[in-house]
C-alpha cells in the first residue's frame, strides 16, 4: 500500500526522532567505544615491549583495515537490503540477502586469513622497510590470521542484527570480548597466572581467542532471545538470478568504493611506513585513538542506515528524506565534542600508551590535524551511508574514488616520498579533499535524488515523492 508523505510544512517530530536515533546510535557507539578501549589497553600492555613492537602491531592493524575495506562493501550493500526488507517486513528478503552477504564476506575473510598465516613476510615488506618491525609483524600475523574469518562472520551477524534493530546483542558480545581480551593480554603478554610471557605472540593469541568468544556470544544470545534470521539456514541460499543481479547491482559500486579506498589507504600507510620509526609508532597510536571518533560516528552511520533505509523500504519516503537531512548536523556536533575531549586529555593518554619525545610530538600533530578534519569527514561518511541505505550506491562512491586517486594520493606520495616534507604536511594531505566533497554531497542530499527503493512499497511511493520535490522521473 502506498503511504502518503508527511506534509512538508508540518513541524518535524524532533523528540521522537532523537529517541529513535539514540536507541540505535548509543548501543553501537558504546560497542565501538568498548572495542577501542580494548585496543588502547592492548597498546598500553604492549608498550613496555618497546616502540618497535607498538609500530609493528600498528602496521598489522593496517592490513586488517585493508581486509575491512574489502568486505565492507558487502556490509554496506547487505544493510541496504536488510533495512529496506525490515521496513517492508519481508522475512524471505532478509534471509536471502543475509545468506548472500555472509557467503561473500566469508570468502574475503578466508582469503586474508590465508595471506596472513602463509605469507606474512610479503605483507610486512610491503608496509615497511624496517627489518626489526617486519620480523615482529610476521610473528603477530601468523597467529592473528586464524581470527580473520571468525571476525568477519561476527561482523556479518552484527550488521544483520543492527539493521533489524537488535542493537543490544552485539553490544553484550563486545563487553564479553573486551573483558576476555584484557584478561588474556594480561596473562599472555607479560606472563601472569602461571602463563608464559609470549610478548607480541601473546597479544595475537588473545585476539584469536576473543574472535571465538565474540561469535559464540552473538549466536548464544540470538538463540536465547528467539532471533530467527541467523538460523534460517535452509532459506539463506534460496537465491534467484534476478535477486543476484539486483544485489550485485547495488553492492558493486559500494564494493568497488571500499576496495579502491582500501587500496588508497594502503598506499598512504605504505608512505607513512617508510617514515622514521618514531613516526610509525606515533601513527600506530593515533589509529587507536581515531577509533574513538569512528566509534561514535558508527552510531550515526547505523542510525542513518536503519532509520532511513527502513522508512524507504516501508514507502515512507518523505520521512526518510527529512530524517536524513537532520542526521548530518547531529553527527557533526557529536564528533566535534569527541575530538575536543581527545585533545584535552592527549598528554596523559599518549604517555600511557608508551609515547615520548619525538613520537609524542608527532602524534599530537596528527591529533590536532585530524580534529579539524574529522567533523567534515564524518559528515561526508554519514551522507554516503544515508545515500546507500536509500538505494543510491553510486554518487558518494564516484566522488570518493575520484578525489582519492586524483587529489589525495598524488599529494601524499609527492610530499612523503619525493619532497621529504614534514610529517604534518604529509598527514594534512590525507584530508585535502574533504571540504570539496562536503559541498557536493550537501547539494546531492538536498536534491532527494538519492532515494531509490528496492521494495514494492517504496517503489509505489516514489512517483508521489518525486512530484512533491520536483524531481525528474528517472532512476
CSV table of C-alpha atoms in Angstrom, one decimal:
chain,number,residue,atom,x,y,z
A,1,UNK,CA,0.0,0.0,0.0
A,2,UNK,CA,1.3,3.4,-0.9
A,3,UNK,CA,1.8,5.7,2.1
A,4,UNK,CA,1.3,9.4,1.7
A,5,UNK,CA,4.3,11.6,2.6
A,6,UNK,CA,4.1,13.9,5.6
A,7,UNK,CA,3.1,17.4,4.8
A,8,UNK,CA,6.3,19.3,4.1
A,9,UNK,CA,5.2,22.3,6.2
A,10,UNK,CA,4.3,20.3,9.3
A,11,UNK,CA,6.7,20.5,12.3
A,12,UNK,CA,9.4,17.9,12.4
A,13,UNK,CA,9.0,15.5,15.3
A,14,UNK,CA,12.3,16.1,16.9
A,15,UNK,CA,11.6,14.3,20.2
A,16,UNK,CA,10.6,11.0,18.5
A,17,UNK,CA,13.5,11.4,16.0
A,18,UNK,CA,16.1,11.9,18.7
A,19,UNK,CA,14.7,9.0,20.7
A,20,UNK,CA,14.9,6.8,17.6
A,21,UNK,CA,18.5,7.9,16.9
A,22,UNK,CA,19.5,7.3,20.5
A,23,UNK,CA,18.1,3.8,20.5
A,24,UNK,CA,20.2,2.8,17.6
A,25,UNK,CA,23.3,5.1,17.9
A,26,UNK,CA,24.0,4.8,21.6
A,27,UNK,CA,24.4,0.9,21.7
A,28,UNK,CA,26.5,1.0,18.6
A,29,UNK,CA,28.7,3.8,19.9
A,30,UNK,CA,29.1,2.0,23.2
A,31,UNK,CA,30.1,-1.2,21.4
A,32,UNK,CA,32.7,0.6,19.4
A,33,UNK,CA,33.9,2.6,22.4
A,34,UNK,CA,34.4,-0.7,24.2
A,35,UNK,CA,36.3,-2.1,21.2
A,36,UNK,CA,38.5,1.0,21.0
A,37,UNK,CA,39.1,0.9,24.8
A,38,UNK,CA,40.2,-2.7,24.4
A,39,UNK,CA,42.6,-1.6,21.6
A,40,UNK,CA,44.0,1.2,23.9
A,41,UNK,CA,44.6,-1.3,26.7
A,42,UNK,CA,46.3,-3.6,24.2
A,43,UNK,CA,48.6,-0.8,23.2
A,44,UNK,CA,49.3,0.0,26.8
A,45,UNK,CA,50.2,-3.6,27.6
A,46,UNK,CA,52.4,-3.9,24.5
A,47,UNK,CA,54.1,-0.5,25.2
A,48,UNK,CA,56.6,-1.9,27.7
A,49,UNK,CA,57.9,-4.2,24.9
A,50,UNK,CA,59.1,-1.0,23.0
A,51,UNK,CA,58.2,1.4,20.3
A,52,UNK,CA,59.2,-1.2,17.6
A,53,UNK,CA,56.5,-3.6,18.9
A,54,UNK,CA,53.9,-0.9,19.0
A,55,UNK,CA,54.8,0.1,15.4
A,56,UNK,CA,54.6,-3.5,14.1
A,57,UNK,CA,51.2,-4.2,15.7
A,58,UNK,CA,50.0,-0.9,14.2
A,59,UNK,CA,51.1,-1.9,10.7
A,60,UNK,CA,49.4,-5.3,11.1
A,61,UNK,CA,46.3,-3.4,12.0
A,62,UNK,CA,46.5,-1.6,8.7
A,63,UNK,CA,46.5,-5.0,6.9
A,64,UNK,CA,43.3,-5.8,8.9
A,65,UNK,CA,41.9,-2.5,7.8
A,66,UNK,CA,42.5,-3.5,4.2
A,67,UNK,CA,40.5,-6.6,4.8
A,68,UNK,CA,37.8,-4.5,6.4
A,69,UNK,CA,37.7,-2.4,3.2
A,70,UNK,CA,37.4,-5.5,1.0
A,71,UNK,CA,34.4,-6.9,2.9
A,72,UNK,CA,32.7,-3.7,4.0
A,73,UNK,CA,31.2,-3.2,0.5
A,74,UNK,CA,29.1,-6.3,1.2
A,75,UNK,CA,28.2,-5.0,4.6
A,76,UNK,CA,27.1,-1.7,3.1
A,77,UNK,CA,25.2,-3.4,0.3
A,78,UNK,CA,23.7,-6.0,2.7
A,79,UNK,CA,22.5,-3.4,5.2
A,80,UNK,CA,20.7,-1.6,2.3
A,81,UNK,CA,18.7,-4.8,1.7
A,82,UNK,CA,18.4,-5.7,5.4
A,83,UNK,CA,17.0,-2.3,6.4
A,84,UNK,CA,14.6,-1.9,3.5
A,85,UNK,CA,13.3,-5.5,3.8
A,86,UNK,CA,12.9,-5.0,7.5
A,87,UNK,CA,10.8,-1.9,6.8
A,88,UNK,CA,8.6,-3.9,4.4
A,89,UNK,CA,8.5,-6.9,6.9
A,90,UNK,CA,9.8,-9.2,4.2
A,91,UNK,CA,11.3,-12.1,6.0
A,92,UNK,CA,12.3,-14.0,2.9
A,93,UNK,CA,14.1,-11.0,1.5
A,94,UNK,CA,16.1,-10.6,4.8
A,95,UNK,CA,17.0,-14.3,4.7
A,96,UNK,CA,18.2,-14.3,1.1
A,97,UNK,CA,20.2,-11.1,1.4
A,98,UNK,CA,21.9,-12.3,4.6
A,99,UNK,CA,22.9,-15.6,3.1
A,100,UNK,CA,24.4,-14.0,0.1
A,101,UNK,CA,26.2,-11.3,2.2
A,102,UNK,CA,27.6,-13.9,4.6
A,103,UNK,CA,29.0,-16.0,1.8
A,104,UNK,CA,30.7,-13.1,0.1
A,105,UNK,CA,32.2,-11.8,3.4
A,106,UNK,CA,33.5,-15.2,4.5
A,107,UNK,CA,35.3,-15.5,1.1
A,108,UNK,CA,37.2,-12.3,1.9
A,109,UNK,CA,37.9,-13.3,5.5
A,110,UNK,CA,39.3,-16.7,4.4
A,111,UNK,CA,41.5,-15.1,1.7
A,112,UNK,CA,43.1,-12.6,4.1
A,113,UNK,CA,43.5,-15.3,6.7
A,114,UNK,CA,45.5,-17.4,4.3
A,115,UNK,CA,47.6,-14.5,3.3
A,116,UNK,CA,48.4,-13.6,6.9
A,117,UNK,CA,49.2,-17.2,8.0
A,118,UNK,CA,51.2,-18.3,5.0
A,119,UNK,CA,52.7,-15.1,3.5
A,120,UNK,CA,53.3,-12.7,6.4
A,121,UNK,CA,56.8,-11.8,5.2
A,122,UNK,CA,55.4,-10.4,1.9
A,123,UNK,CA,52.8,-8.4,3.8
A,124,UNK,CA,55.3,-6.8,6.2
A,125,UNK,CA,57.8,-6.0,3.4
A,126,UNK,CA,55.0,-4.2,1.6
A,127,UNK,CA,54.2,-2.0,4.6
A,128,UNK,CA,57.6,-1.0,5.9
A,129,UNK,CA,61.3,-1.2,5.0
A,130,UNK,CA,62.4,-1.6,8.7
A,131,UNK,CA,63.7,-5.2,9.3
A,132,UNK,CA,63.1,-5.2,13.0
A,133,UNK,CA,59.4,-4.1,12.6
A,134,UNK,CA,59.0,-6.7,9.8
A,135,UNK,CA,60.2,-9.5,12.0
A,136,UNK,CA,57.8,-8.7,14.9
A,137,UNK,CA,54.9,-8.2,12.5
A,138,UNK,CA,55.5,-11.7,10.9
A,139,UNK,CA,55.1,-13.3,14.4
A,140,UNK,CA,51.9,-11.4,15.0
A,141,UNK,CA,50.3,-12.1,11.6
A,142,UNK,CA,51.0,-15.8,11.6
A,143,UNK,CA,48.7,-16.2,14.7
A,144,UNK,CA,46.1,-13.5,14.2
A,145,UNK,CA,45.4,-14.6,10.7
A,146,UNK,CA,43.3,-17.5,12.1
A,147,UNK,CA,41.0,-14.9,13.7
A,148,UNK,CA,40.1,-13.1,10.4
A,149,UNK,CA,37.3,-15.4,9.1
A,150,UNK,CA,35.7,-15.6,12.6
A,151,UNK,CA,35.9,-11.8,12.9
A,152,UNK,CA,34.2,-11.4,9.5
A,153,UNK,CA,31.5,-13.9,10.5
A,154,UNK,CA,30.7,-11.9,13.6
A,155,UNK,CA,30.6,-8.6,11.6
A,156,UNK,CA,28.1,-10.1,9.2
A,157,UNK,CA,25.9,-11.2,12.1
A,158,UNK,CA,26.2,-7.8,13.8
A,159,UNK,CA,25.3,-6.0,10.6
A,160,UNK,CA,22.0,-8.0,10.3
A,161,UNK,CA,21.2,-7.6,14.0
A,162,UNK,CA,21.7,-3.8,13.8
A,163,UNK,CA,19.7,-3.4,10.6
A,164,UNK,CA,16.8,-5.3,12.3
A,165,UNK,CA,17.0,-3.1,15.4
A,166,UNK,CA,18.6,-5.7,17.7
A,167,UNK,CA,21.5,-3.5,18.9
A,168,UNK,CA,22.0,-4.9,22.3
A,169,UNK,CA,23.2,-8.4,21.3
A,170,UNK,CA,26.4,-7.1,19.5
A,171,UNK,CA,26.9,-4.7,22.5
A,172,UNK,CA,26.8,-7.5,25.0
A,173,UNK,CA,29.1,-9.6,22.8
A,174,UNK,CA,31.6,-6.7,22.7
A,175,UNK,CA,31.5,-6.4,26.5
A,176,UNK,CA,32.4,-10.1,26.8
A,177,UNK,CA,35.1,-9.7,24.2
A,178,UNK,CA,36.8,-6.7,25.7
A,179,UNK,CA,36.9,-8.3,29.2
A,180,UNK,CA,38.3,-11.5,27.7
A,181,UNK,CA,40.8,-9.6,25.7
A,182,UNK,CA,42.1,-7.6,28.7
A,183,UNK,CA,42.4,-10.7,30.8
A,184,UNK,CA,44.2,-12.8,28.2
A,185,UNK,CA,46.6,-9.9,27.3
A,186,UNK,CA,47.5,-9.5,31.0
A,187,UNK,CA,48.2,-13.3,31.2
A,188,UNK,CA,49.9,-13.9,27.9
A,189,UNK,CA,51.9,-10.7,27.0
A,190,UNK,CA,53.9,-10.3,30.2
A,191,UNK,CA,53.2,-13.8,31.7
A,192,UNK,CA,50.9,-13.9,34.7
A,193,UNK,CA,48.8,-16.5,36.5
A,194,UNK,CA,51.3,-19.2,35.5
A,195,UNK,CA,51.2,-18.4,31.8
A,196,UNK,CA,54.4,-18.0,29.8
A,197,UNK,CA,55.4,-14.5,28.7
A,198,UNK,CA,54.7,-14.6,25.0
A,199,UNK,CA,55.1,-10.9,24.1
A,200,UNK,CA,53.7,-10.0,20.8
A,201,UNK,CA,52.6,-13.6,20.1
A,202,UNK,CA,50.6,-13.5,23.3
A,203,UNK,CA,48.7,-10.4,22.0
A,204,UNK,CA,48.0,-12.2,18.7
A,205,UNK,CA,46.8,-15.4,20.5
A,206,UNK,CA,44.5,-13.3,22.7
A,207,UNK,CA,43.0,-11.7,19.6
A,208,UNK,CA,42.3,-15.1,18.1
A,209,UNK,CA,40.5,-16.4,21.2
A,210,UNK,CA,38.5,-13.2,21.6
A,211,UNK,CA,37.2,-13.6,18.0
A,212,UNK,CA,35.8,-17.0,19.0
A,213,UNK,CA,34.2,-15.6,22.2
A,214,UNK,CA,32.5,-12.7,20.3
A,215,UNK,CA,31.0,-15.0,17.7
A,216,UNK,CA,29.8,-17.5,20.3
A,217,UNK,CA,28.2,-14.9,22.5
A,218,UNK,CA,26.3,-13.4,19.5
A,219,UNK,CA,25.0,-16.9,18.5
A,220,UNK,CA,24.1,-17.8,22.0
A,221,UNK,CA,22.2,-14.6,22.8
A,222,UNK,CA,20.4,-14.7,19.4
A,223,UNK,CA,19.2,-18.2,20.1
A,224,UNK,CA,18.2,-17.4,23.6
A,225,UNK,CA,16.2,-14.4,22.5
A,226,UNK,CA,14.5,-16.3,19.7
A,227,UNK,CA,16.0,-14.2,17.0
A,228,UNK,CA,15.2,-16.1,13.8
A,229,UNK,CA,17.2,-14.8,10.9
A,230,UNK,CA,20.6,-16.1,11.8
A,231,UNK,CA,19.3,-19.7,12.0
A,232,UNK,CA,17.2,-19.9,8.8
A,233,UNK,CA,20.0,-22.0,7.2
A,234,UNK,CA,17.7,-23.6,4.6
A,235,UNK,CA,16.4,-20.2,3.5
A,236,UNK,CA,19.7,-18.3,3.3
A,237,UNK,CA,20.6,-19.5,-0.2
A,238,UNK,CA,17.3,-19.6,-2.0
A,239,UNK,CA,18.6,-17.1,-4.4
A,240,UNK,CA,17.2,-16.4,-7.9
A,241,UNK,CA,19.1,-15.0,-10.8
A,242,UNK,CA,17.0,-11.8,-10.6
A,243,UNK,CA,17.9,-11.3,-7.0
A,244,UNK,CA,21.6,-11.9,-7.7
A,245,UNK,CA,21.5,-9.3,-10.4
A,246,UNK,CA,19.8,-6.7,-8.2
A,247,UNK,CA,22.0,-7.5,-5.2
A,248,UNK,CA,25.3,-7.2,-7.0
A,249,UNK,CA,24.0,-4.2,-9.0
A,250,UNK,CA,23.5,-2.4,-5.7
A,251,UNK,CA,26.6,-3.8,-4.0
A,252,UNK,CA,29.1,-3.4,-6.9
A,253,UNK,CA,29.5,0.4,-6.5
A,254,UNK,CA,29.9,0.1,-2.8
A,255,UNK,CA,32.3,-2.8,-3.1
A,256,UNK,CA,34.5,-1.0,-5.6
A,257,UNK,CA,34.4,2.1,-3.4
A,258,UNK,CA,35.6,0.2,-0.4
A,259,UNK,CA,38.2,-1.8,-2.2
A,260,UNK,CA,39.7,1.2,-4.1
A,261,UNK,CA,39.6,3.3,-1.0
A,262,UNK,CA,41.2,0.5,1.0
A,263,UNK,CA,44.0,0.3,-1.6
A,264,UNK,CA,44.3,4.0,-1.5
A,265,UNK,CA,44.6,3.9,2.3
A,266,UNK,CA,47.2,1.1,2.0
A,267,UNK,CA,49.3,3.4,-0.3
A,268,UNK,CA,49.0,6.1,2.4
A,269,UNK,CA,50.1,3.7,5.1
A,270,UNK,CA,53.0,2.5,3.0
A,271,UNK,CA,54.1,6.1,2.6
A,272,UNK,CA,53.8,6.6,6.4
A,273,UNK,CA,55.5,3.2,7.0
A,274,UNK,CA,58.6,4.4,5.2
A,275,UNK,CA,59.0,7.4,7.5
A,276,UNK,CA,61.3,7.3,10.6
A,277,UNK,CA,60.5,4.7,13.3
A,278,UNK,CA,59.1,7.3,15.7
A,279,UNK,CA,56.6,8.4,13.1
A,280,UNK,CA,55.4,4.8,12.5
A,281,UNK,CA,54.9,4.3,16.3
A,282,UNK,CA,53.0,7.6,16.6
A,283,UNK,CA,50.7,6.7,13.7
A,284,UNK,CA,50.0,3.3,15.2
A,285,UNK,CA,48.8,5.0,18.5
A,286,UNK,CA,46.9,7.6,16.5
A,287,UNK,CA,45.0,5.0,14.7
A,288,UNK,CA,43.8,3.5,18.0
A,289,UNK,CA,42.6,7.0,19.1
A,290,UNK,CA,41.0,7.5,15.8
A,291,UNK,CA,38.9,4.5,16.6
A,292,UNK,CA,37.2,6.6,19.4
A,293,UNK,CA,35.9,9.1,16.8
A,294,UNK,CA,34.9,6.4,14.3
A,295,UNK,CA,33.2,4.5,17.1
A,296,UNK,CA,30.9,7.4,17.8
A,297,UNK,CA,30.4,8.0,14.1
A,298,UNK,CA,29.4,4.4,13.6
A,299,UNK,CA,26.4,5.1,15.8
A,300,UNK,CA,25.2,7.8,13.4
A,301,UNK,CA,26.1,5.6,10.5
A,302,UNK,CA,23.9,2.8,11.7
A,303,UNK,CA,21.1,5.2,12.7
A,304,UNK,CA,21.2,6.6,9.1
A,305,UNK,CA,21.2,3.2,7.5
A,306,UNK,CA,18.4,1.8,9.7
A,307,UNK,CA,16.1,4.8,10.1
A,308,UNK,CA,16.4,6.0,6.5
A,309,UNK,CA,16.5,2.5,4.9
A,310,UNK,CA,13.6,1.3,7.0
A,311,UNK,CA,11.5,4.3,6.0
A,312,UNK,CA,12.3,4.0,2.3
A,313,UNK,CA,11.5,0.2,2.4
A,314,UNK,CA,8.2,0.9,4.0
A,315,UNK,CA,7.3,3.6,1.5
A,316,UNK,CA,7.6,6.5,3.9
A,317,UNK,CA,9.9,8.5,1.6
A,318,UNK,CA,9.2,11.9,2.9
A,319,UNK,CA,10.0,10.7,6.5
A,320,UNK,CA,13.3,9.2,5.2
A,321,UNK,CA,14.2,12.5,3.5
A,322,UNK,CA,13.5,14.6,6.5
A,323,UNK,CA,15.4,12.3,8.8
A,324,UNK,CA,18.4,12.2,6.6
A,325,UNK,CA,18.8,15.9,6.4
A,326,UNK,CA,18.9,16.2,10.2
A,327,UNK,CA,21.3,13.3,10.9
A,328,UNK,CA,24.3,15.2,9.4
A,329,UNK,CA,24.3,18.2,11.8
A,330,UNK,CA,23.7,15.8,14.7
A,331,UNK,CA,26.8,13.8,13.6
A,332,UNK,CA,28.9,17.0,13.3
A,333,UNK,CA,28.1,18.2,16.8
A,334,UNK,CA,28.8,14.8,18.4
A,335,UNK,CA,32.1,14.3,16.5
A,336,UNK,CA,33.3,17.9,17.4
A,337,UNK,CA,32.7,17.1,21.1
A,338,UNK,CA,34.6,13.8,20.9
A,339,UNK,CA,37.6,15.4,19.2
A,340,UNK,CA,37.7,18.2,21.7
A,341,UNK,CA,37.7,15.7,24.5
A,342,UNK,CA,40.6,13.8,23.0
A,343,UNK,CA,42.7,16.9,22.6
A,344,UNK,CA,42.1,17.8,26.2
A,345,UNK,CA,43.5,14.5,27.5
A,346,UNK,CA,46.1,13.9,24.9
A,347,UNK,CA,49.1,14.3,27.3
A,348,UNK,CA,48.4,11.6,29.8
A,349,UNK,CA,46.8,9.4,27.2
A,350,UNK,CA,49.7,9.3,24.8
A,351,UNK,CA,52.3,8.9,27.6
A,352,UNK,CA,50.2,6.0,29.0
A,353,UNK,CA,50.3,4.4,25.5
A,354,UNK,CA,54.1,4.4,25.5
A,355,UNK,CA,54.9,7.5,23.5
A,356,UNK,CA,57.5,10.1,24.5
A,357,UNK,CA,59.9,12.6,22.9
A,358,UNK,CA,59.6,12.8,19.1
A,359,UNK,CA,56.9,10.2,18.8
A,360,UNK,CA,54.7,12.1,21.3
A,361,UNK,CA,55.1,15.3,19.4
A,362,UNK,CA,54.3,13.6,16.1
A,363,UNK,CA,51.1,12.0,17.5
A,364,UNK,CA,50.0,15.4,18.9
A,365,UNK,CA,50.4,16.9,15.5
A,366,UNK,CA,48.3,14.1,14.0
A,367,UNK,CA,45.5,14.5,16.6
A,368,UNK,CA,45.3,18.3,16.0
A,369,UNK,CA,45.1,18.0,12.2
A,370,UNK,CA,42.6,15.1,12.5
A,371,UNK,CA,40.4,17.0,15.0
A,372,UNK,CA,40.0,19.8,12.4
A,373,UNK,CA,39.3,17.4,9.5
A,374,UNK,CA,37.2,14.8,11.3
A,375,UNK,CA,34.0,16.8,11.6
A,376,UNK,CA,33.8,17.3,7.9
A,377,UNK,CA,34.9,13.8,7.1
A,378,UNK,CA,32.3,12.1,9.3
A,379,UNK,CA,29.6,14.3,7.8
A,380,UNK,CA,30.6,13.1,4.4
A,381,UNK,CA,30.6,9.5,5.5
A,382,UNK,CA,27.2,9.9,7.2
A,383,UNK,CA,25.7,11.3,4.0
A,384,UNK,CA,27.2,8.5,1.9
A,385,UNK,CA,25.8,5.8,4.3
A,386,UNK,CA,22.4,7.5,4.0
A,387,UNK,CA,22.5,7.5,0.2
A,388,UNK,CA,23.4,3.8,0.2
A,389,UNK,CA,20.7,2.8,2.6
A,390,UNK,CA,18.1,4.6,0.4
A,391,UNK,CA,19.4,2.8,-2.7
A,392,UNK,CA,21.9,5.2,-4.2
A,393,UNK,CA,25.2,3.4,-4.0
A,394,UNK,CA,26.9,5.4,-6.9
A,395,UNK,CA,27.1,9.1,-6.1
A,396,UNK,CA,29.2,9.1,-3.0
A,397,UNK,CA,31.3,6.2,-4.4
A,398,UNK,CA,32.3,8.1,-7.5
A,399,UNK,CA,33.2,11.2,-5.6
A,400,UNK,CA,35.3,9.4,-3.0
A,401,UNK,CA,37.2,7.4,-5.6
A,402,UNK,CA,37.8,10.3,-8.0
A,403,UNK,CA,39.1,12.6,-5.2
A,404,UNK,CA,41.2,9.9,-3.6
A,405,UNK,CA,43.1,9.0,-6.8
A,406,UNK,CA,43.3,12.3,-8.5
A,407,UNK,CA,43.9,14.5,-5.4
A,408,UNK,CA,44.8,12.8,-2.1
A,409,UNK,CA,47.2,10.0,-3.3
A,410,UNK,CA,49.3,12.3,-5.6
A,411,UNK,CA,49.6,14.8,-2.8
A,412,UNK,CA,50.6,12.2,-0.1
A,413,UNK,CA,53.1,10.4,-2.3
A,414,UNK,CA,54.6,13.6,-3.6
A,415,UNK,CA,55.1,15.1,-0.2
A,416,UNK,CA,56.0,11.9,1.6
A,417,UNK,CA,58.3,10.1,-0.9
A,418,UNK,CA,59.6,12.8,-3.3
A,419,UNK,CA,59.8,16.0,-1.4
A,420,UNK,CA,60.6,14.6,2.1
A,421,UNK,CA,58.1,17.1,3.6
A,422,UNK,CA,57.5,17.3,7.4
A,423,UNK,CA,55.1,14.8,8.8
A,424,UNK,CA,52.4,17.4,9.5
A,425,UNK,CA,52.3,18.4,5.8
A,426,UNK,CA,52.1,14.7,4.6
A,427,UNK,CA,49.3,14.0,7.1
A,428,UNK,CA,47.3,17.0,6.3
A,429,UNK,CA,47.3,16.0,2.6
A,430,UNK,CA,45.3,12.9,3.6
A,431,UNK,CA,42.3,15.1,4.2
A,432,UNK,CA,42.8,17.6,1.4
A,433,UNK,CA,39.6,16.6,-0.5
A,434,UNK,CA,37.0,16.7,2.4
A,435,UNK,CA,35.7,20.2,2.0
A,436,UNK,CA,35.1,19.9,-1.7
A,437,UNK,CA,33.2,16.6,-1.3
A,438,UNK,CA,31.2,18.1,1.6
A,439,UNK,CA,29.8,20.8,-0.7
A,440,UNK,CA,29.0,18.4,-3.5
A,441,UNK,CA,27.4,15.8,-1.2
A,442,UNK,CA,25.3,18.5,0.6
A,443,UNK,CA,23.8,19.5,-2.7
A,444,UNK,CA,23.0,15.9,-3.6
A,445,UNK,CA,21.4,15.4,-0.2
A,446,UNK,CA,19.0,18.4,-0.8
A,447,UNK,CA,18.1,17.2,-4.2
A,448,UNK,CA,16.4,14.0,-2.9
A,449,UNK,CA,17.6,12.0,-6.0
A,450,UNK,CA,19.3,9.5,-3.8
A,451,UNK,CA,16.0,7.8,-2.7
A,452,UNK,CA,15.9,4.7,-4.9
A,453,UNK,CA,13.8,1.9,-3.2
A,454,UNK,CA,14.3,-1.8,-3.7
A,455,UNK,CA,10.9,-2.9,-2.2
A,456,UNK,CA,7.5,-2.8,-3.8
A,457,UNK,CA,6.2,-0.4,-1.1
A,458,UNK,CA,9.0,2.0,-1.7
A,459,UNK,CA,8.7,2.0,-5.5
A,460,UNK,CA,4.9,2.6,-5.2
A,461,UNK,CA,5.5,5.7,-3.2
A,462,UNK,CA,8.3,7.1,-5.4
A,463,UNK,CA,6.2,9.0,-8.0
A,464,UNK,CA,4.4,11.0,-5.3
A,465,UNK,CA,7.7,11.9,-3.6
A,466,UNK,CA,9.3,13.0,-6.8
A,467,UNK,CA,6.3,15.1,-7.8
A,468,UNK,CA,6.4,16.8,-4.3
A,469,UNK,CA,10.0,17.7,-4.7
A,470,UNK,CA,10.1,18.4,-8.4
A,471,UNK,CA,12.4,15.6,-9.2
A,472,UNK,CA,12.5,14.3,-12.8
A,473,UNK,CA,11.2,10.8,-13.1
A,474,UNK,CA,14.4,9.0,-13.9
A,475,UNK,CA,16.2,6.3,-11.9
